[in-house]
PDB file of C-alpha atoms in Angstrom:
ATOM      1  CA  MET A   1     118.146  81.217  99.722  1.00 64.00           C
ATOM      2  CA  LEU A   2     115.934  78.550 101.581  1.00 78.00           C
ATOM      3  CA  ASN A   3     112.901  79.566 100.334  1.00 82.00           C
ATOM      4  CA  PRO A   4     111.193  76.353  98.906  1.00 82.00           C
ATOM      5  CA  TRP A   5     110.617  78.126  95.517  1.00 82.00           C
ATOM      6  CA  ALA A   6     114.163  79.140  95.045  1.00 82.00           C
ATOM      7  CA  ILE A   7     115.518  75.885  96.151  1.00 82.00           C
ATOM      8  CA  ARG A   8     113.277  74.011  93.332  1.00 84.00           C
ATOM      9  CA  GLN A   9     114.872  76.560  90.774  1.00 82.00           C
ATOM     10  CA  SER A  10     117.751  74.395  89.416  1.00 81.00           C
ATOM     11  CA  TYR A  11     117.553  72.235  92.129  1.00 83.00           C
ATOM     12  CA  PHE A  12     120.208  69.721  90.860  1.00 85.00           C
ATOM     13  CA  LYS A  13     122.857  72.323  90.643  1.00 84.00           C
ATOM     14  CA  LYS A  14     122.184  73.623  94.443  1.00 82.00           C
ATOM     15  CA  TRP A  15     121.615  70.195  96.186  1.00 83.00           C
ATOM     16  CA  PRO A  16     125.202  69.372  96.317  1.00 86.00           C
ATOM     17  CA  ILE A  17     126.250  72.472  97.639  1.00 83.00           C
ATOM     18  CA  LEU A  18     123.161  72.680 100.062  1.00 81.00           C
ATOM     19  CA  HIS A  19     124.217  69.174 101.229  1.00 80.00           C
ATOM     20  CA  LEU A  20     127.743  69.858 101.686  1.00 82.00           C
ATOM     21  CA  LEU A  21     127.015  73.124 103.814  1.00 78.00           C
ATOM     22  CA  ARG A  22     124.474  71.196 105.717  1.00 76.00           C
ATOM     23  CA  ASN A  23     126.948  68.248 106.773  1.00 75.00           C
ATOM     24  CA  LEU A  24     129.924  70.590 107.393  1.00 77.00           C
ATOM     25  CA  PHE A  25     128.542  73.515 108.574  1.00 73.00           C
ATOM     26  CA  PHE A  26     124.979  73.845 109.519  1.00 73.00           C
ATOM     27  CA  LYS A  27     125.008  70.816 112.103  1.00 72.00           C
ATOM     28  CA  ARG A  28     127.494  72.889 113.951  1.00 72.00           C
ATOM     29  CA  ILE A  29     125.649  76.176 114.235  1.00 75.00           C
ATOM     30  CA  SER A  30     124.146  77.020 117.412  1.00 74.00           C
ATOM     31  CA  ILE A  31     121.749  79.485 116.351  1.00 82.00           C
ATOM     32  CA  PHE A  32     120.440  80.951 112.909  1.00 82.00           C
ATOM     33  CA  ALA A  33     120.096  84.499 112.608  1.00 83.00           C
ATOM     34  CA  CYS A  34     117.089  85.606 110.117  1.00 85.00           C
ATOM     35  CA  ALA A  35     115.678  88.980 108.838  1.00 84.00           C
ATOM     36  CA  THR A  36     112.084  87.986 108.712  1.00 85.00           C
ATOM     37  CA  SER A  37     109.752  85.601 110.276  1.00 87.00           C
ATOM     38  CA  ALA A  38     109.216  84.072 106.821  1.00 88.00           C
ATOM     39  CA  GLU A  39     112.872  83.478 106.437  1.00 87.00           C
ATOM     40  CA  SER A  40     112.982  82.087 110.020  1.00 88.00           C
ATOM     41  CA  SER A  41     110.241  79.640 109.037  1.00 90.00           C
ATOM     42  CA  HIS A  42     112.092  78.444 105.825  1.00 89.00           C
ATOM     43  CA  VAL A  43     114.975  77.604 108.005  1.00 86.00           C
ATOM     44  CA  ARG A  44     113.054  75.928 110.554  1.00 86.00           C
ATOM     45  CA  ASN A  45     111.501  73.852 107.780  1.00 86.00           C
ATOM     46  CA  TYR A  46     114.623  73.019 106.073  1.00 83.00           C
ATOM     47  CA  PHE A  47     116.527  72.086 109.036  1.00 82.00           C
ATOM     48  CA  HIS A  48     113.612  70.361 110.682  1.00 78.00           C
ATOM     49  CA  GLU A  49     115.557  67.429 112.009  1.00 77.00           C
ATOM     50  CA  LEU A  50     118.301  69.599 113.640  1.00 75.00           C
ATOM     51  CA  ARG A  51     115.585  71.504 115.548  1.00 79.00           C
ATOM     52  CA  PRO A  52     117.532  74.641 115.124  1.00 77.00           C
ATOM     53  CA  SER A  53     117.535  77.973 117.355  1.00 84.00           C
ATOM     54  CA  ILE A  54     116.529  80.933 115.529  1.00 87.00           C
ATOM     55  CA  ALA A  55     116.720  84.387 116.290  1.00 88.00           C
ATOM     56  CA  THR A  56     114.733  86.975 114.117  1.00 88.00           C
ATOM     57  CA  PHE A  57     116.414  90.237 114.042  1.00 84.00           C
ATOM     58  CA  PRO A  58     114.374  92.801 111.348  1.00 81.00           C
ATOM     59  CA  HIS A  59     116.426  95.038 109.546  1.00 76.00           C
ATOM     60  CA  PRO A  60     115.955  98.412 110.841  1.00 76.00           C
ATOM     61  CA  ILE A  61     114.143 101.165 108.503  1.00 74.00           C
ATOM     62  CA  PHE A  62     115.584 104.543 108.701  1.00 73.00           C
ATOM     63  CA  GLN A  63     113.704 107.419 106.957  1.00 70.00           C
ATOM     64  CA  PRO A  64     116.121 109.258 105.183  1.00 73.00           C
ATOM     65  CA  THR A  65     116.121 113.149 104.772  1.00 79.00           C
ATOM     66  CA  ILE A  66     114.960 114.024 101.722  1.00 75.00           C
ATOM     67  CA  ASP A  67     115.049 117.652 100.090  1.00 81.00           C
ATOM     68  CA  PRO A  68     111.513 118.784  99.911  1.00 79.00           C
ATOM     69  CA  GLY A  69     112.237 120.278  96.478  1.00 80.00           C
ATOM     70  CA  TYR A  70     113.405 117.010  95.071  1.00 79.00           C
ATOM     71  CA  LEU A  71     111.547 115.330  92.529  1.00 78.00           C
ATOM     72  CA  PRO A  72     112.304 111.773  91.084  1.00 79.00           C
ATOM     73  CA  PRO A  73     113.279 111.734  87.504  1.00 79.00           C
ATOM     74  CA  TRP A  74     110.036 109.824  86.207  1.00 77.00           C
ATOM     75  CA  LYS A  75     107.914 112.360  87.861  1.00 79.00           C
ATOM     76  CA  GLU A  76     108.854 114.626  84.824  1.00 83.00           C
ATOM     77  CA  ASP A  77     106.832 112.134  82.584  1.00 85.00           C
ATOM     78  CA  ILE A  78     103.605 112.457  84.538  1.00 86.00           C
ATOM     79  CA  SER A  79     101.218 115.214  85.614  1.00 85.00           C
ATOM     80  CA  PRO A  80     101.644 116.956  89.096  1.00 82.00           C
ATOM     81  CA  ASP A  81      97.950 115.728  89.931  1.00 85.00           C
ATOM     82  CA  SER A  82      98.755 112.209  89.451  1.00 86.00           C
ATOM     83  CA  ARG A  83      97.723 109.395  91.607  1.00 86.00           C
ATOM     84  CA  VAL A  84     100.895 106.925  91.889  1.00 86.00           C
ATOM     85  CA  LEU A  85     101.180 103.396  92.557  1.00 87.00           C
ATOM     86  CA  LEU A  86     104.773 102.684  93.056  1.00 87.00           C
ATOM     87  CA  TYR A  87     106.354  99.365  92.806  1.00 88.00           C
ATOM     88  CA  PHE A  88     109.556  99.188  94.059  1.00 88.00           C
ATOM     89  CA  GLY A  89     111.793  96.097  93.829  1.00 87.00           C
ATOM     90  CA  ARG A  90     113.215  93.459  91.822  1.00 87.00           C
ATOM     91  CA  PHE A  91     111.628  92.451  88.776  1.00 88.00           C
ATOM     92  CA  HIS A  92     111.537  88.499  89.274  1.00 86.00           C
ATOM     93  CA  PRO A  93     108.878  85.816  88.583  1.00 83.00           C
ATOM     94  CA  VAL A  94     108.771  85.271  92.294  1.00 81.00           C
ATOM     95  CA  LYS A  95     107.545  88.595  92.850  1.00 84.00           C
ATOM     96  CA  ASN A  96     104.425  88.103  90.658  1.00 85.00           C
ATOM     97  CA  ILE A  97     104.698  91.388  88.605  1.00 87.00           C
ATOM     98  CA  SER A  98     102.557  89.912  85.961  1.00 85.00           C
ATOM     99  CA  ASN A  99      99.537  89.541  88.219  1.00 87.00           C
ATOM    100  CA  LEU A 100     100.006  93.417  89.082  1.00 88.00           C
ATOM    101  CA  VAL A 101     100.196  94.382  85.350  1.00 87.00           C
ATOM    102  CA  ARG A 102      97.136  92.419  84.244  1.00 86.00           C
ATOM    103  CA  ALA A 103      95.187  93.658  87.199  1.00 88.00           C
ATOM    104  CA  TRP A 104      96.070  97.361  86.526  1.00 88.00           C
ATOM    105  CA  ALA A 105      95.446  96.917  82.606  1.00 86.00           C
ATOM    106  CA  ALA A 106      91.924  95.221  83.330  1.00 88.00           C
ATOM    107  CA  LEU A 107      90.981  98.033  85.599  1.00 89.00           C
ATOM    108  CA  PHE A 108      92.211 100.679  82.903  1.00 86.00           C
ATOM    109  CA  LEU A 109      90.308  99.161  80.264  1.00 86.00           C
ATOM    110  CA  ASN A 110      87.013  98.983  82.416  1.00 87.00           C
ATOM    111  CA  SER A 111      87.705 102.482  83.290  1.00 86.00           C
ATOM    112  CA  SER A 112      87.651 101.649  86.897  1.00 85.00           C
ATOM    113  CA  LEU A 113      90.797 103.819  87.779  1.00 86.00           C
ATOM    114  CA  PRO A 114      90.821 107.390  88.385  1.00 87.00           C
ATOM    115  CA  HIS A 115      91.827 109.362  85.275  1.00 86.00           C
ATOM    116  CA  ASN A 116      95.091 110.404  86.981  1.00 88.00           C
ATOM    117  CA  ALA A 117      96.013 107.143  88.289  1.00 89.00           C
ATOM    118  CA  VAL A 118      99.656 105.961  87.300  1.00 89.00           C
ATOM    119  CA  LEU A 119     101.570 102.683  87.782  1.00 89.00           C
ATOM    120  CA  VAL A 120     105.448 103.208  88.139  1.00 87.00           C
ATOM    121  CA  PHE A 121     107.946 100.661  88.313  1.00 88.00           C
ATOM    122  CA  VAL A 122     111.223 101.236  89.909  1.00 86.00           C
ATOM    123  CA  GLY A 123     113.963  98.333  90.357  1.00 87.00           C
ATOM    124  CA  PHE A 124     116.142  96.063  88.451  1.00 86.00           C
ATOM    125  CA  GLY A 125     115.830  92.809  86.644  1.00 86.00           C
ATOM    126  CA  ASP A 126     113.988  91.527  83.929  1.00 85.00           C
ATOM    127  CA  SER A 127     111.796  94.322  82.485  1.00 84.00           C
ATOM    128  CA  LYS A 128     110.203  91.697  80.135  1.00 84.00           C
ATOM    129  CA  LEU A 129     108.199  90.542  83.231  1.00 80.00           C
ATOM    130  CA  ILE A 130     106.300  93.724  82.856  1.00 81.00           C
ATOM    131  CA  THR A 131     106.224  94.789  79.094  1.00 80.00           C
ATOM    132  CA  SER A 132     105.288  91.363  78.120  1.00 80.00           C
ATOM    133  CA  HIS A 133     102.101  91.869  80.091  1.00 71.00           C
ATOM    134  CA  ILE A 134     101.053  95.031  78.551  1.00 72.00           C
ATOM    135  CA  PRO A 135      98.116  94.702  76.367  1.00 66.00           C
ATOM    136  CA  ALA A 136      98.465  96.364  72.995  1.00 65.00           C
ATOM    137  CA  GLY A 137      96.506  99.553  72.297  1.00 56.00           C
TER     138      GLY A 137
END
């Protein structure tokens, strides 16, 4: 939420709420809990005059147990020997998916990719961010 890019988006809608929260609650907080060092940096920069105490607690990553015979649904659409580059995440301008699609297209058109290379997108959001950058042909 305190990412500078996110704050700039619809700033005039967010400013009153941020200002209210800052004055009512944030001045009384003794410690901010953040999940990443980037998030900690955003909090530190946004509340610099408060000199906030920040604790970073990374989210634990658990390796799920997966049935060895399981194949994702998209696997039926590609050959078994494919080399897959998997994008897994939200389709949003801040993720800069357009650069990935343009780079992949350029490598494909220059025949710089292995013949069995496949780019797969898994996630949610505005799929036009992907499809609008795929060259015709």
